[in-house]
């Protein structure tokens, strides 16, 4: 008989405590793994991996102009991801940030579109506020059906994103189309006071990046220090403990979705009142979905998310660079994002579990 | 003497700084029922994990049928002929009983179901093979675990606190089973802290204290006090005498409560009536799975009553039928649930944050933010006052042993100084020293005027604690029986549904 009975493969053993080392190492290791896999892919595609790496990961940092674009991209990702992460910690899976982002853009655009002659420094703050309310309103539909009928929030929020895109199309092809716009599906250009002030002269970086950082700080206080944030986390980690303590599940769902929608709507408003300057069909390049990756890559932790948002923005800008200079297809960036999330999800398994190689066993002859 | 079936020599195991087992020697002869006795933290669980291949010893040898044995996994232990029933269950809740068993035992579903029914009949472990595990009570789940183990025909059967959920009649039946298994050539390793049981069934006992063996003996030759002294290293504390009291105000009153759950496997309740007064302990006896879980959730407010049923539950004189769990707590209600992990405590959170779960009204918040200093001080005090064995308040609740976590949860709820305290399974899995401390504490609180409701499956416990006992069977509650005028056998008859006309009924 064989002396070895089968257990050459390591087994997963649950750790007694979450490992801090693994928590900190997971993102860089996931990045390294994803990078190696994707480089292999680029080689298979016949591209020069060194050129891709250079364009993708280094070039964004090499000039102020391109780094400012990174900051510009990081803003909305950061905002949306902070909002989503709060819900994810409560195990409320709002996948529809894309739709809430669009609604935020629509609500914010109402002011410059209906009052194109208005002036005053109150316009852009009001637009941001309206946008946030619009996003929260869109998310509230999901919350209502989830609490009322127990309709799955993943499906409802996701499908509402498609509805939001159609609503945007309707407005841009109908009532809100710029009459002098040669029939292009876009609104009028917004007046000066409807634009978020520029933060760094000579770039497109505006005050909304600061706003995103401030809200990140607020998210940190909310999740790590406030009792309401604590209740959300209890609901996510142990729903029955939340029920036992009398923390209302419905309230947690409402709060999670409203916060997520508020942040996404704010991001949408900042986008039309910022780099775009008008409402158009392509206001979002998948921010709402990329922010899901950002949230998880940041460990659903407000500080981690600041870094992951910045990193994801680098990947966007670097991906654009690589398309130009290394002739990479646009899908390659998406593949990189996807494999990064996958690698990260594998890596976080080691926060709570460790591998154990069992000693090869011998059995008594029997 | 015959050669031992299992023999341990010098077994040691450490977890970091903690030396869980030190130089353990142990011999289990064939055809014997061998007890391992010890308090929580004495190293019983570690030792058993080493024998069952869950963990590997740092040093020492394990001999099995005279040859050295090294096990890399429980699967190998099972192949070698060692079976184990854990205290914490390992069943998939979304699968049925027979599906769970089929994960370990090959065979057709119908055949397995038949074997489950046969084993259930033979050993008093009745359970519906096609019921989903999530719908089973804790007691029924343990029956499934025992059956699953028996189906692999082990040579050595390890049972970790197996009787804690069984009614007296079934304990006797299980003991019959174990004796029959022994006579059929199977040895049993029996882990328990119930000294009477060990004296009743075991022919050898090994006593552990602080990770070391403190004695090998024949339990039948020693009385309970001797065993307890060897186990805890000092004399047993005496039970607290209850002061006679009467006529306190009604703190909990349930009048004719009917409940039809949505879950088809849950137990419907009908005509439940009970009253708990200040300065009184009422016990609810019964085998688990007779509606305890459902009743507990209705009292705590975790289950909401349908609208037309909302004038059936009163707390401190108020109709609480329409109030949620948090609002009931604000009236002065506190509750220790039967499941500690995931209900009474969040496993991934520290004890400090778990204190906050229900004790947040004790000035642990400041302007909606967590007051870290006060929260840590609260957890510290709870750990100290209720003798919770843990490295510190920042330890995650999931890293504590079941008994220590129970002490923390009981402590937390008592520190809320409630008017009405409801405890489900107060001492389940808690070592005897701590269990008697908890019981003394409950009686003290009763003497100070608290109203206490206890659900327990341990009759001795209810007889020690309660002023009166009601028995829950099949969703119906017996009339209250005055404890001092009632014999355990009468309660036992109610527990299996045979009504006794002779029990003294409270007016």
Tab-separated table of C-alpha atoms in Angstrom, chain A residues 4-340:
chain	number	residue	atom	x	y	z
A	4	UNK	CA	0.920	8.499	1.332
A	5	UNK	CA	-2.794	8.813	1.513
A	6	UNK	CA	-3.817	11.669	-0.616
A	7	UNK	CA	-3.135	14.883	1.245
A	8	UNK	CA	-0.313	16.393	-0.795
A	9	UNK	CA	-2.454	19.430	-1.551
A	10	UNK	CA	-2.479	22.125	1.126
A	11	UNK	CA	-5.694	22.816	2.977
A	12	UNK	CA	-7.333	26.087	3.964
A	13	UNK	CA	-7.306	26.671	7.694
A	14	UNK	CA	-9.254	29.518	9.242
A	15	UNK	CA	-7.087	31.948	11.138
A	16	UNK	CA	-8.043	32.907	14.676
A	17	UNK	CA	-7.560	36.549	13.832
A	18	UNK	CA	-7.666	38.443	10.575
A	19	UNK	CA	-4.046	38.798	9.468
A	20	UNK	CA	-2.836	42.379	9.250
A	21	UNK	CA	0.123	41.358	7.094
A	22	UNK	CA	-2.150	39.645	4.611
A	23	UNK	CA	-4.487	42.667	4.624
A	24	UNK	CA	-1.656	44.992	3.692
A	25	UNK	CA	0.039	42.621	1.265
A	26	UNK	CA	-3.103	41.636	-0.629
A	27	UNK	CA	-3.379	44.699	-2.912
A	28	UNK	CA	0.291	44.837	-4.042
A	29	UNK	CA	0.391	41.072	-4.543
A	30	UNK	CA	-2.832	41.177	-6.530
A	31	UNK	CA	-1.406	43.980	-8.631
A	32	UNK	CA	1.791	42.043	-9.284
A	33	UNK	CA	-0.128	38.902	-10.230
A	34	UNK	CA	-2.494	40.781	-12.529
A	35	UNK	CA	0.417	42.647	-14.102
A	36	UNK	CA	2.338	39.455	-14.856
A	37	UNK	CA	-0.719	37.702	-16.298
A	38	UNK	CA	-1.586	40.660	-18.479
A	39	UNK	CA	1.992	41.107	-19.668
A	40	UNK	CA	1.862	37.494	-20.774
A	41	UNK	CA	-1.298	38.341	-22.658
A	42	UNK	CA	0.356	41.337	-24.349
A	43	UNK	CA	3.294	39.172	-25.405
A	44	UNK	CA	0.866	36.664	-26.892
A	45	UNK	CA	-0.758	39.548	-28.739
A	46	UNK	CA	2.613	40.468	-30.172
A	47	UNK	CA	3.035	43.739	-28.268
A	48	UNK	CA	6.217	44.884	-26.596
A	49	UNK	CA	5.565	44.380	-22.861
A	50	UNK	CA	8.133	46.956	-21.829
A	51	UNK	CA	6.412	49.591	-23.939
A	52	UNK	CA	3.015	48.697	-22.484
A	53	UNK	CA	4.299	48.849	-18.918
A	54	UNK	CA	5.951	52.155	-19.616
A	55	UNK	CA	2.876	53.673	-21.196
A	56	UNK	CA	0.462	52.218	-18.692
A	57	UNK	CA	2.091	52.499	-15.326
A	58	UNK	CA	4.893	55.053	-15.673
A	59	UNK	CA	3.862	57.632	-18.235
A	60	UNK	CA	0.915	58.914	-16.172
A	61	UNK	CA	3.402	60.070	-13.533
A	62	UNK	CA	5.994	61.518	-15.851
A	63	UNK	CA	4.363	64.792	-16.724
A	64	UNK	CA	2.252	67.185	-14.711
A	65	UNK	CA	-0.246	67.320	-17.543
A	66	UNK	CA	-0.922	63.609	-17.509
A	67	UNK	CA	-0.828	63.349	-13.724
A	68	UNK	CA	-3.438	66.088	-13.455
A	69	UNK	CA	-5.627	63.967	-15.731
A	70	UNK	CA	-5.121	61.109	-13.293
A	71	UNK	CA	-6.373	63.306	-10.472
A	72	UNK	CA	-9.327	64.329	-12.589
A	73	UNK	CA	-10.283	60.690	-13.171
A	74	UNK	CA	-9.655	59.741	-9.556
A	75	UNK	CA	-12.214	62.258	-8.282
A	76	UNK	CA	-15.428	60.528	-9.395
A	77	UNK	CA	-13.998	57.051	-8.748
A	78	UNK	CA	-13.119	58.074	-5.206
A	79	UNK	CA	-16.525	59.605	-4.525
A	80	UNK	CA	-18.532	56.696	-5.883
A	81	UNK	CA	-16.338	54.027	-4.302
A	82	UNK	CA	-16.542	55.600	-0.825
A	83	UNK	CA	-20.315	55.604	-1.053
A	84	UNK	CA	-20.519	52.058	-2.378
A	85	UNK	CA	-18.063	50.700	0.188
A	86	UNK	CA	-20.329	51.770	3.047
A	87	UNK	CA	-23.155	49.769	1.530
A	88	UNK	CA	-20.903	46.797	0.750
A	89	UNK	CA	-19.764	46.690	4.374
A	90	UNK	CA	-23.445	46.400	5.302
A	91	UNK	CA	-23.821	43.681	2.614
A	92	UNK	CA	-26.161	45.883	0.600
A	93	UNK	CA	-24.918	45.412	-2.941
A	94	UNK	CA	-25.652	48.542	-4.909
A	95	UNK	CA	-24.407	47.690	-8.392
A	96	UNK	CA	-26.259	50.594	-9.979
A	97	UNK	CA	-23.916	53.483	-9.222
A	98	UNK	CA	-23.700	54.028	-12.978
A	99	UNK	CA	-27.395	54.911	-13.124
A	100	UNK	CA	-27.187	57.054	-9.990
A	101	UNK	CA	-24.222	58.857	-11.555
A	102	UNK	CA	-26.294	59.581	-14.691
A	103	UNK	CA	-29.247	60.820	-12.660
A	104	UNK	CA	-26.893	63.071	-10.715
A	105	UNK	CA	-25.651	64.524	-13.994
A	106	UNK	CA	-29.216	65.033	-15.237
A	107	UNK	CA	-30.431	66.720	-12.036
A	108	UNK	CA	-27.400	69.014	-11.950
A	109	UNK	CA	-27.827	69.947	-15.605
A	110	UNK	CA	-31.391	71.097	-15.049
A	111	UNK	CA	-30.245	74.454	-13.665
A	112	UNK	CA	-27.957	75.604	-16.525
A	113	UNK	CA	-30.354	74.145	-19.101
A	114	UNK	CA	-33.454	75.830	-17.692
A	115	UNK	CA	-31.688	79.016	-16.576
A	116	UNK	CA	-28.856	79.509	-19.039
A	117	UNK	CA	-28.670	83.238	-18.277
A	118	UNK	CA	-28.368	82.901	-14.519
A	119	UNK	CA	-25.196	84.140	-12.869
A	120	UNK	CA	-23.726	83.923	-9.379
A	121	UNK	CA	-21.428	81.729	-7.333
A	122	UNK	CA	-24.412	79.807	-5.913
A	123	UNK	CA	-25.054	77.937	-9.136
A	124	UNK	CA	-22.380	75.234	-9.085
A	125	UNK	CA	-22.804	74.333	-5.404
A	126	UNK	CA	-26.546	74.050	-5.948
A	127	UNK	CA	-25.913	71.864	-8.992
A	128	UNK	CA	-23.720	69.529	-6.954
A	129	UNK	CA	-26.381	69.342	-4.264
A	130	UNK	CA	-29.141	68.679	-6.789
A	131	UNK	CA	-26.992	66.024	-8.436
A	132	UNK	CA	-26.458	64.270	-5.119
A	133	UNK	CA	-30.178	64.365	-4.456
A	134	UNK	CA	-30.817	62.969	-7.929
A	135	UNK	CA	-28.479	60.050	-7.326
A	136	UNK	CA	-30.032	59.377	-3.943
A	137	UNK	CA	-33.494	59.533	-5.504
A	138	UNK	CA	-32.546	56.931	-8.111
A	139	UNK	CA	-31.088	54.658	-5.406
A	140	UNK	CA	-34.191	55.111	-3.279
A	141	UNK	CA	-36.244	53.253	-5.888
A	142	UNK	CA	-34.033	50.219	-5.311
A	143	UNK	CA	-34.242	50.631	-1.536
A	144	UNK	CA	-38.026	50.878	-1.665
A	145	UNK	CA	-38.493	47.654	-3.590
A	146	UNK	CA	-35.906	45.828	-1.537
A	147	UNK	CA	-37.503	46.781	1.782
A	148	UNK	CA	-41.073	46.525	0.542
A	149	UNK	CA	-40.967	43.380	-1.571
A	150	UNK	CA	-37.529	41.962	-0.788
A	151	UNK	CA	-36.592	42.484	-4.452
A	152	UNK	CA	-32.889	41.793	-4.907
A	153	UNK	CA	-31.037	45.114	-4.859
A	154	UNK	CA	-28.314	43.871	-7.223
A	155	UNK	CA	-30.796	43.239	-10.026
A	156	UNK	CA	-32.986	46.268	-9.416
A	157	UNK	CA	-30.099	48.740	-9.178
A	158	UNK	CA	-28.356	47.222	-12.193
A	159	UNK	CA	-31.453	47.352	-14.366
A	160	UNK	CA	-32.226	50.877	-13.227
A	161	UNK	CA	-28.847	51.865	-14.669
A	162	UNK	CA	-30.116	50.842	-18.098
A	163	UNK	CA	-33.291	52.837	-17.510
A	164	UNK	CA	-31.175	55.839	-16.510
A	165	UNK	CA	-29.158	55.581	-19.726
A	166	UNK	CA	-32.390	55.591	-21.750
A	167	UNK	CA	-33.714	58.552	-19.785
A	168	UNK	CA	-30.518	60.424	-20.650
A	169	UNK	CA	-30.939	59.499	-24.311
A	170	UNK	CA	-34.522	60.718	-24.301
A	171	UNK	CA	-33.591	64.078	-22.794
A	172	UNK	CA	-30.666	64.605	-25.166
A	173	UNK	CA	-32.612	63.594	-28.255
A	174	UNK	CA	-35.725	65.508	-27.166
A	175	UNK	CA	-36.442	68.298	-24.759
A	176	UNK	CA	-32.866	69.091	-23.680
A	177	UNK	CA	-31.187	68.955	-27.076
A	178	UNK	CA	-29.162	72.053	-27.835
A	179	UNK	CA	-31.258	73.877	-30.514
A	180	UNK	CA	-28.078	75.264	-32.036
A	181	UNK	CA	-26.201	72.003	-31.724
A	182	UNK	CA	-26.528	70.634	-35.276
A	183	UNK	CA	-28.798	67.867	-33.970
A	184	UNK	CA	-26.019	66.310	-31.887
A	185	UNK	CA	-27.423	64.549	-28.819
A	186	UNK	CA	-26.048	66.996	-26.284
A	187	UNK	CA	-27.215	69.957	-24.266
A	188	UNK	CA	-26.152	73.565	-24.463
A	189	UNK	CA	-22.716	74.423	-23.091
A	190	UNK	CA	-23.050	75.557	-19.478
A	191	UNK	CA	-22.397	79.140	-18.428
A	192	UNK	CA	-19.252	80.047	-16.472
A	193	UNK	CA	-20.927	80.102	-13.057
A	194	UNK	CA	-22.269	76.603	-13.616
A	195	UNK	CA	-18.730	75.225	-13.629
A	196	UNK	CA	-16.887	73.943	-10.570
A	197	UNK	CA	-13.898	76.253	-9.984
A	198	UNK	CA	-10.509	75.036	-11.162
A	199	UNK	CA	-8.218	74.016	-8.320
A	200	UNK	CA	-4.844	73.911	-10.083
A	201	UNK	CA	-4.441	76.573	-12.754
A	202	UNK	CA	-3.469	75.260	-16.152
A	203	UNK	CA	-5.139	71.868	-15.595
A	204	UNK	CA	-8.696	70.591	-15.588
A	205	UNK	CA	-8.455	69.555	-11.926
A	206	UNK	CA	-11.256	71.246	-10.003
A	207	UNK	CA	-12.475	71.665	-6.461
A	208	UNK	CA	-14.452	68.423	-6.594
A	209	UNK	CA	-11.240	66.456	-5.942
A	210	UNK	CA	-10.951	68.274	-2.619
A	211	UNK	CA	-14.601	67.528	-1.984
A	212	UNK	CA	-13.955	63.844	-2.649
A	213	UNK	CA	-11.066	63.824	-0.172
A	214	UNK	CA	-13.165	65.560	2.456
A	215	UNK	CA	-15.976	63.096	1.994
A	216	UNK	CA	-13.406	60.284	2.291
A	217	UNK	CA	-12.498	61.661	5.695
A	218	UNK	CA	-16.193	61.837	6.555
A	219	UNK	CA	-16.601	58.220	5.424
A	220	UNK	CA	-13.740	57.224	7.694
A	221	UNK	CA	-15.309	58.918	10.704
A	222	UNK	CA	-18.684	57.410	9.807
A	223	UNK	CA	-17.469	53.843	9.438
A	224	UNK	CA	-14.786	53.695	12.119
A	225	UNK	CA	-16.209	55.957	14.803
A	226	UNK	CA	-19.952	56.461	14.502
A	227	UNK	CA	-22.570	54.218	16.020
A	228	UNK	CA	-24.653	54.318	12.844
A	229	UNK	CA	-21.676	53.028	10.858
A	230	UNK	CA	-21.136	50.363	13.491
A	231	UNK	CA	-24.752	49.230	13.147
A	232	UNK	CA	-24.328	48.938	9.379
A	233	UNK	CA	-21.231	46.774	9.863
A	234	UNK	CA	-22.983	44.519	12.375
A	235	UNK	CA	-25.790	44.073	9.850
A	236	UNK	CA	-23.233	43.084	7.220
A	237	UNK	CA	-21.145	40.755	9.366
A	238	UNK	CA	-23.888	39.059	11.365
A	239	UNK	CA	-27.444	39.911	10.303
A	240	UNK	CA	-28.923	37.867	13.145
A	241	UNK	CA	-26.868	39.767	15.697
A	242	UNK	CA	-28.269	42.987	14.243
A	243	UNK	CA	-31.790	41.590	14.603
A	244	UNK	CA	-31.009	40.490	18.147
A	245	UNK	CA	-29.740	43.932	19.110
A	246	UNK	CA	-32.740	45.547	17.420
A	247	UNK	CA	-30.888	47.297	14.596
A	248	UNK	CA	-33.446	47.736	11.844
A	249	UNK	CA	-32.546	45.962	8.624
A	250	UNK	CA	-34.784	48.209	6.551
A	251	UNK	CA	-33.089	51.302	7.876
A	252	UNK	CA	-29.669	49.830	7.035
A	253	UNK	CA	-30.785	49.136	3.467
A	254	UNK	CA	-32.210	52.634	3.037
A	255	UNK	CA	-29.151	54.285	4.503
A	256	UNK	CA	-26.693	52.206	2.474
A	257	UNK	CA	-28.444	52.889	-0.804
A	258	UNK	CA	-29.049	56.566	-0.104
A	259	UNK	CA	-25.389	57.127	0.772
A	260	UNK	CA	-24.241	55.243	-2.322
A	261	UNK	CA	-26.690	57.119	-4.547
A	262	UNK	CA	-25.804	60.473	-2.979
A	263	UNK	CA	-22.083	59.992	-3.630
A	264	UNK	CA	-22.594	58.694	-7.167
A	265	UNK	CA	-24.994	61.534	-7.970
A	266	UNK	CA	-22.496	64.038	-6.653
A	267	UNK	CA	-19.828	62.527	-8.879
A	268	UNK	CA	-22.144	62.746	-11.884
A	269	UNK	CA	-22.890	66.399	-11.154
A	270	UNK	CA	-19.193	67.189	-10.752
A	271	UNK	CA	-18.508	65.574	-14.092
A	272	UNK	CA	-20.988	67.674	-16.110
A	273	UNK	CA	-20.128	70.799	-14.113
A	274	UNK	CA	-16.445	70.038	-14.472
A	275	UNK	CA	-14.468	68.637	-17.393
A	276	UNK	CA	-17.509	68.161	-19.657
A	277	UNK	CA	-19.338	71.484	-19.297
A	278	UNK	CA	-22.510	70.096	-20.814
A	279	UNK	CA	-24.807	67.105	-20.603
A	280	UNK	CA	-23.910	64.552	-23.243
A	281	UNK	CA	-24.438	60.875	-23.955
A	282	UNK	CA	-20.953	59.782	-22.980
A	283	UNK	CA	-20.881	61.379	-19.546
A	284	UNK	CA	-19.811	58.160	-17.918
A	285	UNK	CA	-17.099	55.843	-19.081
A	286	UNK	CA	-18.133	53.107	-16.710
A	287	UNK	CA	-17.200	54.978	-13.527
A	288	UNK	CA	-20.073	53.357	-11.671
A	289	UNK	CA	-18.802	49.876	-12.420
A	290	UNK	CA	-15.077	50.645	-12.071
A	291	UNK	CA	-15.841	52.108	-8.638
A	292	UNK	CA	-16.995	48.664	-7.492
A	293	UNK	CA	-13.497	47.383	-8.206
A	294	UNK	CA	-12.008	50.449	-6.546
A	295	UNK	CA	-14.077	49.846	-3.416
A	296	UNK	CA	-13.013	46.213	-3.080
A	297	UNK	CA	-9.402	46.881	-4.035
A	298	UNK	CA	-9.308	49.448	-1.246
A	299	UNK	CA	-10.420	46.747	1.176
A	300	UNK	CA	-13.746	48.605	1.626
A	301	UNK	CA	-11.745	50.855	3.918
A	302	UNK	CA	-11.956	54.639	3.405
A	303	UNK	CA	-8.172	55.088	3.468
A	304	UNK	CA	-7.491	52.102	1.226
A	305	UNK	CA	-10.024	53.442	-1.255
A	306	UNK	CA	-8.116	56.726	-1.640
A	307	UNK	CA	-5.138	54.732	-2.899
A	308	UNK	CA	-7.115	52.322	-5.031
A	309	UNK	CA	-9.032	55.187	-6.680
A	310	UNK	CA	-5.758	56.861	-7.557
A	311	UNK	CA	-4.401	53.598	-8.887
A	312	UNK	CA	-7.479	52.880	-10.971
A	313	UNK	CA	-7.253	56.366	-12.423
A	314	UNK	CA	-3.628	55.694	-13.397
A	315	UNK	CA	-4.829	52.567	-15.129
A	316	UNK	CA	-7.433	54.563	-17.087
A	317	UNK	CA	-5.002	57.233	-18.217
A	318	UNK	CA	-2.203	54.700	-18.751
A	319	UNK	CA	-4.586	52.531	-20.737
A	320	UNK	CA	-5.370	55.469	-22.994
A	321	UNK	CA	-1.642	56.057	-23.413
A	322	UNK	CA	-1.021	52.420	-24.211
A	323	UNK	CA	-3.738	52.441	-26.846
A	324	UNK	CA	-1.898	55.229	-28.608
A	325	UNK	CA	1.745	54.374	-28.063
A	326	UNK	CA	1.680	50.587	-27.751
A	327	UNK	CA	-1.302	49.938	-30.011
A	328	UNK	CA	-3.258	48.161	-27.294
A	329	UNK	CA	-6.989	47.535	-27.851
A	330	UNK	CA	-9.376	49.238	-25.433
A	331	UNK	CA	-10.601	45.883	-24.172
A	332	UNK	CA	-7.121	45.232	-22.773
A	333	UNK	CA	-7.702	47.861	-20.090
A	334	UNK	CA	-10.952	46.211	-19.077
A	335	UNK	CA	-9.218	42.833	-18.967
A	336	UNK	CA	-6.574	44.333	-16.713
A	337	UNK	CA	-9.239	45.759	-14.379
A	338	UNK	CA	-11.116	42.487	-14.268
A	339	UNK	CA	-8.079	40.322	-13.626
A	340	UNK	CA	-6.973	42.752	-10.941
